[in-house]
PDB file of C-alpha atoms in Angstrom:
ATOM      1  CA  MET A   1     -15.236  25.223 -38.599  1.00 58.00           C
ATOM      2  CA  LYS A   2     -14.808  26.784 -35.301  1.00 64.00           C
ATOM      3  CA  LYS A   3     -12.426  24.933 -32.641  1.00 67.00           C
ATOM      4  CA  ASN A   4     -13.337  25.217 -28.967  1.00 66.00           C
ATOM      5  CA  PHE A   5     -10.249  25.262 -26.627  1.00 64.00           C
ATOM      6  CA  LYS A   6     -10.526  24.659 -22.933  1.00 68.00           C
ATOM      7  CA  LYS A   7      -8.247  26.694 -21.005  1.00 70.00           C
ATOM      8  CA  LYS A   8      -5.236  24.509 -19.498  1.00 78.00           C
ATOM      9  CA  GLY A   9      -2.509  25.565 -17.132  1.00 83.00           C
ATOM     10  CA  PHE A  10      -1.911  28.433 -14.704  1.00 86.00           C
ATOM     11  CA  THR A  11      -2.040  32.077 -15.261  1.00 89.00           C
ATOM     12  CA  LEU A  12       1.141  34.237 -14.653  1.00 92.00           C
ATOM     13  CA  VAL A  13      -0.272  35.833 -11.608  1.00 93.00           C
ATOM     14  CA  GLU A  14      -1.080  32.192  -9.961  1.00 92.00           C
ATOM     15  CA  LEU A  15       2.673  31.448 -10.939  1.00 93.00           C
ATOM     16  CA  ILE A  16       3.987  34.490  -9.085  1.00 96.00           C
ATOM     17  CA  ALA A  17       1.757  33.788  -6.079  1.00 95.00           C
ATOM     18  CA  VAL A  18       3.089  30.314  -5.507  1.00 95.00           C
ATOM     19  CA  ILE A  19       6.615  31.282  -5.999  1.00 96.00           C
ATOM     20  CA  ALA A  20       6.238  34.125  -3.474  1.00 97.00           C
ATOM     21  CA  ILE A  21       4.726  31.649  -0.864  1.00 97.00           C
ATOM     22  CA  MET A  22       7.343  28.918  -1.508  1.00 97.00           C
ATOM     23  CA  GLY A  23       9.774  31.780  -0.885  1.00 97.00           C
ATOM     24  CA  ILE A  24       8.449  32.590   2.219  1.00 97.00           C
ATOM     25  CA  VAL A  25       8.366  29.077   3.407  1.00 96.00           C
ATOM     26  CA  PHE A  26      11.843  28.334   2.486  1.00 96.00           C
ATOM     27  CA  THR A  27      12.954  31.409   4.314  1.00 96.00           C
ATOM     28  CA  ILE A  28      11.342  30.074   7.569  1.00 96.00           C
ATOM     29  CA  ILE A  29      12.931  26.497   6.981  1.00 96.00           C
ATOM     30  CA  PHE A  30      16.450  27.953   6.423  1.00 96.00           C
ATOM     31  CA  GLN A  31      16.141  30.208   9.660  1.00 97.00           C
ATOM     32  CA  ILE A  32      15.387  27.169  11.663  1.00 96.00           C
ATOM     33  CA  PHE A  33      18.301  25.335  10.058  1.00 95.00           C
ATOM     34  CA  ASP A  34      20.519  28.520  11.220  1.00 96.00           C
ATOM     35  CA  ILE A  35      19.435  28.643  14.651  1.00 96.00           C
ATOM     36  CA  GLN A  36      19.939  24.652  15.024  1.00 96.00           C
ATOM     37  CA  THR A  37      23.553  24.971  13.431  1.00 96.00           C
ATOM     38  CA  LYS A  38      24.135  27.921  16.080  1.00 94.00           C
ATOM     39  CA  ILE A  39      23.003  25.914  18.836  1.00 95.00           C
ATOM     40  CA  TYR A  40      24.955  23.126  17.780  1.00 95.00           C
ATOM     41  CA  LYS A  41      28.173  25.020  17.458  1.00 92.00           C
ATOM     42  CA  THR A  42      27.603  26.452  20.953  1.00 90.00           C
ATOM     43  CA  GLU A  43      27.071  23.073  22.539  1.00 92.00           C
ATOM     44  CA  MET A  44      30.125  21.691  20.949  1.00 92.00           C
ATOM     45  CA  GLU A  45      32.519  24.424  22.045  1.00 90.00           C
ATOM     46  CA  THR A  46      30.928  23.974  25.610  1.00 90.00           C
ATOM     47  CA  ASN A  47      31.387  20.269  25.510  1.00 92.00           C
ATOM     48  CA  ASP A  48      35.259  20.728  24.000  1.00 91.00           C
ATOM     49  CA  ALA A  49      36.013  23.216  26.809  1.00 92.00           C
ATOM     50  CA  GLN A  50      34.582  20.843  29.431  1.00 93.00           C
ATOM     51  CA  ASN A  51      36.652  18.085  28.040  1.00 93.00           C
ATOM     52  CA  SER A  52      39.799  20.031  27.805  1.00 93.00           C
ATOM     53  CA  GLY A  53      39.434  21.359  31.519  1.00 94.00           C
ATOM     54  CA  SER A  54      38.628  17.775  32.740  1.00 94.00           C
ATOM     55  CA  LEU A  55      41.761  16.544  31.092  1.00 94.00           C
ATOM     56  CA  CYS A  56      44.002  19.130  32.415  1.00 95.00           C
ATOM     57  CA  LEU A  57      42.797  18.637  36.036  1.00 95.00           C
ATOM     58  CA  ASN A  58      42.919  14.879  35.839  1.00 94.00           C
ATOM     59  CA  SER A  59      46.323  14.644  34.315  1.00 94.00           C
ATOM     60  CA  ILE A  60      47.912  17.123  36.636  1.00 94.00           C
ATOM     61  CA  SER A  61      46.374  16.025  39.771  1.00 92.00           C
ATOM     62  CA  GLU A  62      47.093  12.257  39.044  1.00 91.00           C
ATOM     63  CA  SER A  63      50.705  13.115  38.465  1.00 91.00           C
ATOM     64  CA  ILE A  64      50.854  15.368  41.670  1.00 90.00           C
ATOM     65  CA  ARG A  65      49.108  12.385  43.487  1.00 89.00           C
ATOM     66  CA  LEU A  66      51.792   9.877  42.433  1.00 87.00           C
ATOM     67  CA  ALA A  67      54.807  12.395  42.567  1.00 87.00           C
ATOM     68  CA  SER A  68      57.535  11.917  45.078  1.00 85.00           C
ATOM     69  CA  THR A  69      58.264  15.741  44.775  1.00 84.00           C
ATOM     70  CA  VAL A  70      56.393  18.649  43.281  1.00 87.00           C
ATOM     71  CA  ASN A  71      58.153  21.988  42.002  1.00 85.00           C
ATOM     72  CA  ASP A  72      61.268  20.787  43.829  1.00 80.00           C
ATOM     73  CA  PRO A  73      63.864  23.841  43.341  1.00 74.00           C
ATOM     74  CA  ASN A  74      66.861  21.347  43.283  1.00 74.00           C
ATOM     75  CA  LEU A  75      65.280  19.510  40.435  1.00 76.00           C
ATOM     76  CA  ILE A  76      67.025  20.521  37.219  1.00 77.00           C
ATOM     77  CA  LEU A  77      65.545  19.569  33.883  1.00 78.00           C
ATOM     78  CA  THR A  78      66.508  20.056  30.330  1.00 76.00           C
ATOM     79  CA  PRO A  79      65.516  23.367  28.893  1.00 81.00           C
ATOM     80  CA  PHE A  80      62.799  23.515  26.249  1.00 82.00           C
ATOM     81  CA  SER A  81      64.079  23.001  22.807  1.00 80.00           C
ATOM     82  CA  GLY A  82      62.535  22.476  19.349  1.00 80.00           C
ATOM     83  CA  VAL A  83      58.891  23.334  18.936  1.00 78.00           C
ATOM     84  CA  MET A  84      58.662  23.905  22.700  1.00 82.00           C
ATOM     85  CA  LYS A  85      61.251  26.268  23.057  1.00 84.00           C
ATOM     86  CA  ASP A  86      58.795  29.138  23.961  1.00 86.00           C
ATOM     87  CA  ALA A  87      56.794  27.087  26.195  1.00 88.00           C
ATOM     88  CA  GLU A  88      55.900  28.312  29.622  1.00 88.00           C
ATOM     89  CA  GLU A  89      56.540  26.059  32.535  1.00 89.00           C
ATOM     90  CA  ILE A  90      53.574  25.107  34.974  1.00 88.00           C
ATOM     91  CA  VAL A  91      54.840  22.482  37.427  1.00 90.00           C
ATOM     92  CA  LYS A  92      57.825  20.088  37.644  1.00 90.00           C
ATOM     93  CA  ILE A  93      56.915  16.434  38.706  1.00 90.00           C
ATOM     94  CA  SER A  94      59.487  14.062  40.121  1.00 88.00           C
ATOM     95  CA  PRO A  95      57.751  10.620  40.111  1.00 86.00           C
ATOM     96  CA  TYR A  96      58.116   8.266  42.788  1.00 81.00           C
ATOM     97  CA  GLY A  97      60.417   5.122  42.174  1.00 78.00           C
ATOM     98  CA  GLY A  98      63.118   7.224  40.265  1.00 75.00           C
ATOM     99  CA  ALA A  99      61.224   7.527  37.056  1.00 82.00           C
ATOM    100  CA  THR A 100      62.455  10.172  34.730  1.00 86.00           C
ATOM    101  CA  PRO A 101      61.244  13.732  36.004  1.00 89.00           C
ATOM    102  CA  TYR A 102      58.766  15.601  33.789  1.00 91.00           C
ATOM    103  CA  ARG A 103      56.904  18.936  33.717  1.00 91.00           C
ATOM    104  CA  TYR A 104      53.600  20.279  32.389  1.00 93.00           C
ATOM    105  CA  ALA A 105      54.016  23.309  30.152  1.00 93.00           C
ATOM    106  CA  ILE A 106      51.654  25.523  27.923  1.00 93.00           C
ATOM    107  CA  ASN A 107      52.880  26.425  24.263  1.00 91.00           C
ATOM    108  CA  ASP A 108      50.523  27.831  21.861  1.00 91.00           C
ATOM    109  CA  ASN A 109      47.362  27.523  24.158  1.00 92.00           C
ATOM    110  CA  LYS A 110      48.002  23.770  24.343  1.00 93.00           C
ATOM    111  CA  LEU A 111      49.151  21.792  27.657  1.00 94.00           C
ATOM    112  CA  TYR A 112      51.779  19.301  26.974  1.00 94.00           C
ATOM    113  CA  LYS A 113      53.505  16.822  29.371  1.00 92.00           C
ATOM    114  CA  TYR A 114      57.094  17.576  28.593  1.00 90.00           C
ATOM    115  CA  VAL A 115      60.222  15.092  29.423  1.00 85.00           C
ATOM    116  CA  ASP A 116      62.525  16.308  26.822  1.00 78.00           C
ATOM    117  CA  SER A 117      62.478  17.582  23.054  1.00 73.00           C
ATOM    118  CA  SER A 118      61.732  14.013  21.881  1.00 79.00           C
ATOM    119  CA  LYS A 119      59.276  12.871  24.562  1.00 84.00           C
ATOM    120  CA  TYR A 120      56.373  15.087  25.018  1.00 88.00           C
ATOM    121  CA  SER A 121      52.656  14.672  24.646  1.00 92.00           C
ATOM    122  CA  LEU A 122      49.583  16.758  24.131  1.00 93.00           C
ATOM    123  CA  ILE A 123      47.139  16.767  26.920  1.00 94.00           C
ATOM    124  CA  ALA A 124      44.848  19.489  26.058  1.00 94.00           C
ATOM    125  CA  SER A 125      44.156  22.310  23.666  1.00 92.00           C
ATOM    126  CA  LYS A 126      42.495  25.814  24.020  1.00 93.00           C
ATOM    127  CA  VAL A 127      44.318  26.130  27.293  1.00 94.00           C
ATOM    128  CA  ASN A 128      44.732  29.805  28.450  1.00 93.00           C
ATOM    129  CA  LYS A 129      46.331  29.460  31.686  1.00 93.00           C
ATOM    130  CA  VAL A 130      47.134  26.810  34.278  1.00 94.00           C
ATOM    131  CA  THR A 131      48.508  27.321  37.813  1.00 92.00           C
ATOM    132  CA  VAL A 132      49.393  25.003  40.473  1.00 92.00           C
ATOM    133  CA  THR A 133      49.923  26.477  43.972  1.00 90.00           C
ATOM    134  CA  ARG A 134      50.804  24.569  47.190  1.00 90.00           C
ATOM    135  CA  LEU A 135      47.931  25.691  49.777  1.00 90.00           C
ATOM    136  CA  TYR A 136      49.768  25.213  52.853  1.00 85.00           C
ATOM    137  CA  PRO A 137      53.702  25.554  53.438  1.00 82.00           C
ATOM    138  CA  ASN A 138      54.286  22.443  55.588  1.00 81.00           C
ATOM    139  CA  ASP A 139      51.629  20.208  53.803  1.00 82.00           C
ATOM    140  CA  ASP A 140      51.370  18.765  50.404  1.00 84.00           C
ATOM    141  CA  VAL A 141      47.929  20.097  49.417  1.00 90.00           C
ATOM    142  CA  TYR A 142      48.003  21.670  45.911  1.00 91.00           C
ATOM    143  CA  ALA A 143      45.344  23.920  44.214  1.00 93.00           C
ATOM    144  CA  ILE A 144      44.975  23.541  40.271  1.00 94.00           C
ATOM    145  CA  TYR A 145      43.428  26.362  38.385  1.00 95.00           C
ATOM    146  CA  VAL A 146      42.725  26.037  34.772  1.00 95.00           C
ATOM    147  CA  GLU A 147      41.242  28.478  32.166  1.00 95.00           C
ATOM    148  CA  ILE A 148      39.923  27.269  28.870  1.00 95.00           C
ATOM    149  CA  VAL A 149      38.995  29.336  25.878  1.00 92.00           C
ATOM    150  CA  ASN A 150      35.281  28.684  25.014  1.00 86.00           C
ATOM    151  CA  GLY A 151      34.553  30.618  21.921  1.00 81.00           C
ATOM    152  CA  SER A 152      34.612  34.387  23.000  1.00 83.00           C
ATOM    153  CA  SER A 153      34.707  33.505  26.585  1.00 88.00           C
ATOM    154  CA  ILE A 154      37.053  31.803  29.157  1.00 92.00           C
ATOM    155  CA  LYS A 155      35.934  28.848  31.232  1.00 93.00           C
ATOM    156  CA  THR A 156      37.554  28.172  34.567  1.00 94.00           C
ATOM    157  CA  PHE A 157      38.119  24.751  36.323  1.00 95.00           C
ATOM    158  CA  THR A 158      39.625  24.370  39.842  1.00 95.00           C
ATOM    159  CA  THR A 159      40.555  21.494  42.187  1.00 94.00           C
ATOM    160  CA  SER A 160      42.598  20.780  45.163  1.00 91.00           C
ATOM    161  CA  MET A 161      44.224  17.474  45.979  1.00 88.00           C
ATOM    162  CA  SER A 162      47.114  16.340  48.129  1.00 87.00           C
ATOM    163  CA  ARG A 163      50.339  14.295  47.240  1.00 83.00           C
ATOM    164  CA  ARG A 164      50.389  10.865  48.485  1.00 75.00           C
ATOM    165  CA  ASP A 165      52.923  10.091  51.213  1.00 71.00           C
ATOM    166  CA  TRP A 166      55.002   7.565  49.908  1.00 57.00           C
ATOM    167  CA  ARG A 167      57.315   7.469  53.236  1.00 55.00           C
TER     168      ARG A 167
END
């Protein structure tokens, strides 16, 4: 008795062709995901830099606006200590109404509002440089310049503002 077998399944050549086509399709899909991930990372770094710059400018300018004195050479503050011992002072603020004076300082690429070793708060991170400059000798107008590290580049923010006259 002779059996009649019908051919079922795929040949080896057909299977190899399907695997090759699937490999190409998956490579294209993963390339698209990789590009989207790079775009997302770049946008997040830009957004973080924008937020840090804005926080720096807003905090310092609000402090200057409400200050009774800014960078008063007669204002003696406690030296930096503890984790802030290597901090770089940016500006000294003497608030109106006799509140405790404080200063802004950069330590380890972070901007802090520093009162003393137990009272300081983080304002922004990725801060490369901050300068506060009096624009006119006889006027209370100040320029604030902030540099924020944005991935491999530096983003700059500037503003100018005046101190409120409390007299």
